[in-house]
Each structure stands twice: as structure tokens, then as C-alpha cells.
């Protein structure tokens, strides 16, 4: 965890001893629950630190989290990137959304173990929660590390983002064609690609690209479409 602290400092993230302890507890609980529920295939400590914790925090190269308040993580799975971001930036009000109820239970229990205030995990599909007035166009930032085409992710995520807020997608490299193919869908949903930030995680060969999409106008009420349709028939 000290190495995580050193590497995060390169991105101007200062992690206190308490925050390092929270990362340690998170790691241990993740491994414990992973024995009875499939949360992650990555279990070696150094790999979890690099491929989950550090990778989650790397979004600071795309957005200024200190200026954000409300964040939603769509398709969060075992809590990435939402929980590492909440640990590192405790001022954030974080909503974790996942479609599997037993994962949501794990996420809420993790929040309790770590003493994280203003964080909640919700059991829902994006197509349903995106229509909910309590969540629609309420967030400064929507993030997702979910594996899906950018057109599909945009229909899941942009309805949550307020005007002048951002949706940032964690992607690998070589995503130019995918990005171009999604531009029409993003425009329909009220968004605009502002920039793409590519880099390699420090001391690794993990290549990452962030697609930074700004919400420039309201998402039409017909989006997101009914459950299953965005993935089946991308815009």
C-alpha cells in the first residue's frame, strides 16, 4: 500500500495512513468474499493495487475530481472505480450501480466496513435507473469501467449526467474506430466528445484511454430505451 501511496502522489493524490488502511481492508474483504462469490479474477495483492486501485485512480488525468461532488459508477462490479475514488476523495457523494443484487450487498457492506459516508450501492439496470427522477441528470460525473461498446455505454451513462457534467469511460488502447462509431449516438444523447487521454499505467504495460464526454444539452426523454435494447440495437 505504501507503493500505491507513492504512485498516487505522482498524480497529486495524497493518501493518508487512514486511507491506506481503508485500501488494505477493502483488499482483504474483497479476497474473503471472492472465495464464495465471483468478484474478480485478479487476487494477487500487487495486481489488485495496479489493475484495480491505481487504474481506478488514474481518472484524475482526465477530470478534476476536487471540483466534482456527485459521482455515479455504472456497472461497478466489485466497486471499481467508485470505491477507490471515494476512499481517495472522501468529499464525493458516490452512487454505485450494479445489476446483480449479491454484488450490491457486498458493496454496501464494504462501505460500512470502511466507514465511508455518502456512498450507496443500488441494485438496478442502467436503463431503469436512468429514468428515475432522483438520478436522471443529477450527477457531475458518471464513470464506467464496464466492458461494452462506447455507443451502448453512452446510452447507459449520459442520462445520469447533468448539463456541463461529464461521462468518462475507461477504455484500452486502439479505440479510435469505436470512438468515431459512437459519435452519432453521443450527439443524440446530448453529449460531445471533448478529448481522449491515452497513457500507460506506471511500472506496467497496461495501456489505458479515457474518453471524456461533456453533457452539452438534455438527453431526450426516450433514452435510455427499455432494458436490453441498447446492447441489442446500439444507436
Short mmCIF file of C-alpha atoms in Angstrom, two decimals:
data_model
loop_
_atom_site.label_atom_id
_atom_site.label_comp_id
_atom_site.label_asym_id
_atom_site.label_seq_id
_atom_site.Cartn_x
_atom_site.Cartn_y
_atom_site.Cartn_z
CA UNK A 1 0.00 0.00 0.00
CA UNK A 2 2.98 2.32 0.51
CA UNK A 3 3.78 1.86 -3.18
CA UNK A 4 0.21 2.87 -4.01
CA UNK A 5 0.74 5.98 -1.89
CA UNK A 6 3.96 6.84 -3.75
CA UNK A 7 2.49 6.31 -7.21
CA UNK A 8 -0.70 8.22 -6.40
CA UNK A 9 1.44 11.14 -5.27
CA UNK A 10 2.73 11.44 -8.85
CA UNK A 11 -0.85 12.38 -9.78
CA UNK A 12 -1.09 14.84 -6.85
CA UNK A 13 -3.25 12.45 -4.81
CA UNK A 14 -2.15 12.45 -1.18
CA UNK A 15 -3.28 9.29 0.62
CA UNK A 16 -3.20 9.40 4.41
CA UNK A 17 -2.45 6.45 6.67
CA UNK A 18 -6.18 6.11 7.30
CA UNK A 19 -6.86 5.94 3.56
CA UNK A 20 -4.13 3.32 3.08
CA UNK A 21 -5.74 1.31 5.88
CA UNK A 22 -9.08 1.58 4.07
CA UNK A 23 -7.50 0.24 0.87
CA UNK A 24 -5.99 -2.63 2.89
CA UNK A 25 -9.35 -3.52 4.48
CA UNK A 26 -11.02 -3.31 1.08
CA UNK A 27 -8.42 -5.69 -0.39
CA UNK A 28 -8.78 -8.21 2.44
CA UNK A 29 -12.59 -8.16 2.34
CA UNK A 30 -12.58 -8.46 -1.46
CA UNK A 31 -10.47 -11.62 -1.19
CA UNK A 32 -12.63 -13.02 1.60
CA UNK A 33 -15.91 -12.60 -0.29
CA UNK A 34 -14.32 -13.63 -3.59
CA UNK A 35 -13.93 -17.15 -2.18
CA UNK A 36 -17.70 -17.60 -2.21
CA UNK A 37 -18.74 -15.13 -4.92
CA UNK A 38 -17.06 -14.31 -8.23
CA UNK A 39 -16.00 -10.67 -7.84
CA UNK A 40 -12.63 -10.57 -9.57
CA UNK A 41 -10.18 -12.90 -11.29
CA UNK A 42 -7.35 -10.66 -10.06
CA UNK A 43 -6.38 -11.59 -6.49
CA UNK A 44 -2.60 -11.12 -6.12
CA UNK A 45 -2.04 -8.05 -3.99
CA UNK A 46 0.33 -6.24 -6.35
CA UNK A 47 -2.02 -6.89 -9.27
CA UNK A 48 -5.05 -5.64 -7.34
CA UNK A 49 -3.11 -2.49 -6.43
CA UNK A 50 -2.10 -1.81 -10.05
CA UNK A 51 -5.02 -3.17 -12.08
CA UNK A 52 -7.84 -2.13 -9.77
CA UNK A 53 -6.79 0.55 -7.28
CA UNK A 54 -4.24 2.55 -9.27
CA UNK A 55 -6.17 2.10 -12.51
CA UNK A 56 -9.32 3.43 -10.83
CA UNK A 57 -7.48 6.50 -9.53
CA UNK A 58 -5.87 7.24 -12.88
CA UNK A 59 -9.02 9.09 -13.99
CA UNK A 60 -7.54 12.20 -12.35
CA UNK A 61 -5.62 12.59 -15.60
CA UNK A 62 -8.93 13.26 -17.35
CA UNK A 63 -11.03 15.20 -14.81
CA UNK A 64 -10.54 17.35 -11.72
CA UNK A 65 -12.31 15.30 -9.05
CA UNK A 66 -11.79 18.01 -6.45
CA UNK A 67 -14.29 20.15 -8.36
CA UNK A 68 -16.88 17.34 -8.52
CA UNK A 69 -19.43 16.45 -5.84
CA UNK A 70 -21.87 13.83 -7.15
CA UNK A 71 -20.49 10.74 -8.91
CA UNK A 72 -22.18 7.60 -10.21
CA UNK A 73 -20.33 4.42 -11.20
CA UNK A 74 -22.40 2.42 -13.70
CA UNK A 75 -21.83 -1.34 -13.79
CA UNK A 76 -19.45 -1.07 -10.85
CA UNK A 77 -18.99 -4.83 -10.27
CA UNK A 78 -16.72 -5.24 -7.26
CA UNK A 79 -16.63 -1.46 -6.77
CA UNK A 80 -14.19 -0.24 -9.41
CA UNK A 81 -13.58 2.59 -9.91
CA UNK A 82 -16.17 4.00 -7.48
CA UNK A 83 -14.83 2.78 -4.12
CA UNK A 84 -11.15 3.69 -4.72
CA UNK A 85 -12.31 7.14 -5.85
CA UNK A 86 -14.45 7.53 -2.72
CA UNK A 87 -11.53 6.49 -0.50
CA UNK A 88 -9.13 8.92 -2.20
CA UNK A 89 -11.66 11.76 -2.47
CA UNK A 90 -13.90 11.44 0.60
CA UNK A 91 -15.84 14.63 -0.23
CA UNK A 92 -17.54 12.82 -3.13
CA UNK A 93 -21.12 11.60 -2.86
CA UNK A 94 -20.85 8.26 -4.65
CA UNK A 95 -23.60 6.06 -6.09
CA UNK A 96 -22.56 2.55 -7.14
CA UNK A 97 -24.95 0.83 -9.53
CA UNK A 98 -24.93 -2.85 -10.42
CA UNK A 99 -27.49 -5.28 -11.83
CA UNK A 100 -26.52 -8.18 -9.52
CA UNK A 101 -28.05 -7.94 -6.04
CA UNK A 102 -25.43 -10.03 -4.24
CA UNK A 103 -22.71 -7.71 -5.52
CA UNK A 104 -24.71 -4.71 -4.28
CA UNK A 105 -24.89 -6.32 -0.84
CA UNK A 106 -21.09 -6.76 -0.88
CA UNK A 107 -20.63 -3.11 -1.90
CA UNK A 108 -22.83 -1.75 0.89
CA UNK A 109 -21.11 -3.99 3.44
CA UNK A 110 -17.74 -2.75 2.16
CA UNK A 111 -18.84 0.84 2.63
CA UNK A 112 -19.83 0.07 6.22
CA UNK A 113 -16.53 -1.70 6.95
CA UNK A 114 -14.56 1.24 5.57
CA UNK A 115 -16.67 3.87 7.33
CA UNK A 116 -17.50 5.61 4.06
CA UNK A 117 -20.23 8.24 4.41
CA UNK A 118 -22.30 9.43 1.45
CA UNK A 119 -21.84 6.25 -0.55
CA UNK A 120 -24.65 3.92 -1.56
CA UNK A 121 -24.91 0.87 -3.80
CA UNK A 122 -28.12 0.42 -5.78
CA UNK A 123 -29.44 -2.76 -7.39
CA UNK A 124 -30.69 -1.73 -10.82
CA UNK A 125 -30.12 -1.77 -14.54
CA UNK A 126 -28.95 1.47 -16.09
CA UNK A 127 -31.96 1.55 -18.42
CA UNK A 128 -34.27 1.65 -15.38
CA UNK A 129 -32.33 3.91 -13.02
CA UNK A 130 -31.66 6.37 -15.84
CA UNK A 131 -35.41 7.05 -16.00
CA UNK A 132 -35.65 7.64 -12.23
CA UNK A 133 -36.12 11.37 -11.45
CA UNK A 134 -33.93 11.06 -8.35
CA UNK A 135 -30.96 10.06 -10.51
CA UNK A 136 -31.62 11.39 -14.01
CA UNK A 137 -29.31 14.30 -14.90
CA UNK A 138 -28.25 14.68 -11.25
CA UNK A 139 -24.55 13.82 -11.40
CA UNK A 140 -21.44 15.90 -12.05
CA UNK A 141 -19.61 12.81 -13.24
CA UNK A 142 -20.54 9.35 -14.45
CA UNK A 143 -17.77 6.77 -14.73
CA UNK A 144 -17.70 3.23 -16.04
CA UNK A 145 -15.08 0.53 -16.42
CA UNK A 146 -17.75 -1.83 -17.78
CA UNK A 147 -16.83 -3.79 -20.88
CA UNK A 148 -19.24 -2.56 -23.54
CA UNK A 149 -19.21 -0.63 -26.79
CA UNK A 150 -18.99 3.14 -26.29
CA UNK A 151 -22.36 3.70 -28.05
CA UNK A 152 -24.02 1.33 -25.58
CA UNK A 153 -22.21 2.79 -22.56
CA UNK A 154 -23.19 6.30 -23.60
CA UNK A 155 -26.88 5.38 -23.63
CA UNK A 156 -26.46 3.83 -20.18
CA UNK A 157 -24.47 6.71 -18.72
CA UNK A 158 -25.28 10.09 -20.28
CA UNK A 159 -28.88 10.19 -18.91
CA UNK A 160 -27.38 10.39 -15.40
CA UNK A 161 -25.19 13.41 -16.16
CA UNK A 162 -26.29 16.99 -15.55
CA UNK A 163 -25.64 19.62 -18.21
CA UNK A 164 -21.97 20.69 -18.13
CA UNK A 165 -21.14 17.45 -16.30
CA UNK A 166 -19.07 14.60 -17.72
CA UNK A 167 -19.22 10.94 -18.61
CA UNK A 168 -15.76 9.38 -18.65
CA UNK A 169 -15.30 5.87 -19.99
CA UNK A 170 -12.29 3.73 -19.06
CA UNK A 171 -11.06 2.07 -22.26
CA UNK A 172 -7.99 0.23 -23.53
CA UNK A 173 -5.92 1.40 -26.47
CA UNK A 174 -6.78 1.44 -30.18
CA UNK A 175 -10.27 2.82 -29.62
CA UNK A 176 -10.29 5.43 -32.44
CA UNK A 177 -12.70 3.45 -34.62
CA UNK A 178 -15.02 2.72 -31.67
CA UNK A 179 -14.96 6.39 -30.70
CA UNK A 180 -15.81 7.56 -34.22
CA UNK A 181 -18.60 4.98 -34.46
CA UNK A 182 -20.14 6.25 -31.20
CA UNK A 183 -20.06 9.96 -32.06
CA UNK A 184 -23.56 9.99 -33.61
CA UNK A 185 -25.07 8.19 -30.59
CA UNK A 186 -23.32 10.54 -28.19
CA UNK A 187 -24.68 13.55 -30.05
CA UNK A 188 -28.24 12.13 -29.95
CA UNK A 189 -27.89 11.66 -26.18
CA UNK A 190 -26.83 15.27 -25.56
CA UNK A 191 -23.11 14.69 -25.29
CA UNK A 192 -19.95 15.76 -27.07
CA UNK A 193 -16.56 14.07 -27.03
CA UNK A 194 -14.14 16.66 -25.69
CA UNK A 195 -10.93 14.65 -25.70
CA UNK A 196 -9.24 11.29 -25.43
CA UNK A 197 -6.40 10.79 -22.98
CA UNK A 198 -4.10 7.84 -23.56
CA UNK A 199 -1.33 6.66 -21.22
CA UNK A 200 0.41 3.65 -19.71
CA UNK A 201 0.00 2.88 -16.02
CA UNK A 202 3.30 3.47 -14.20
CA UNK A 203 5.66 0.49 -13.87
CA UNK A 204 3.41 -1.68 -16.04
CA UNK A 205 2.47 -2.43 -19.63
CA UNK A 206 -1.22 -1.62 -19.03
CA UNK A 207 -2.40 0.83 -21.66
CA UNK A 208 -5.45 2.92 -20.92
CA UNK A 209 -7.52 5.56 -22.75
CA UNK A 210 -10.11 7.82 -21.20
CA UNK A 211 -12.95 9.10 -23.38
CA UNK A 212 -14.09 12.40 -21.88
CA UNK A 213 -17.65 13.26 -22.92
CA UNK A 214 -19.26 16.52 -21.86
CA UNK A 215 -23.03 16.82 -21.43
CA UNK A 216 -23.99 19.85 -23.51
CA UNK A 217 -27.80 19.50 -23.54
CA UNK A 218 -30.55 17.41 -22.01
CA UNK A 219 -30.89 13.78 -23.02
CA UNK A 220 -34.20 13.22 -24.89
CA UNK A 221 -36.79 11.54 -22.67
CA UNK A 222 -36.95 8.40 -24.84
CA UNK A 223 -33.42 7.47 -23.75
CA UNK A 224 -32.33 5.16 -22.31
CA UNK A 225 -34.53 2.71 -24.17
CA UNK A 226 -36.08 -0.30 -22.44
CA UNK A 227 -33.86 -2.89 -20.74
CA UNK A 228 -31.73 -4.91 -23.14
CA UNK A 229 -32.35 -2.77 -26.22
CA UNK A 230 -29.23 -0.53 -26.05
CA UNK A 231 -26.95 -3.58 -26.15
CA UNK A 232 -29.05 -5.41 -28.72
CA UNK A 233 -29.54 -2.45 -31.06
CA UNK A 234 -26.85 0.21 -30.37
CA UNK A 235 -27.68 3.73 -31.54
#
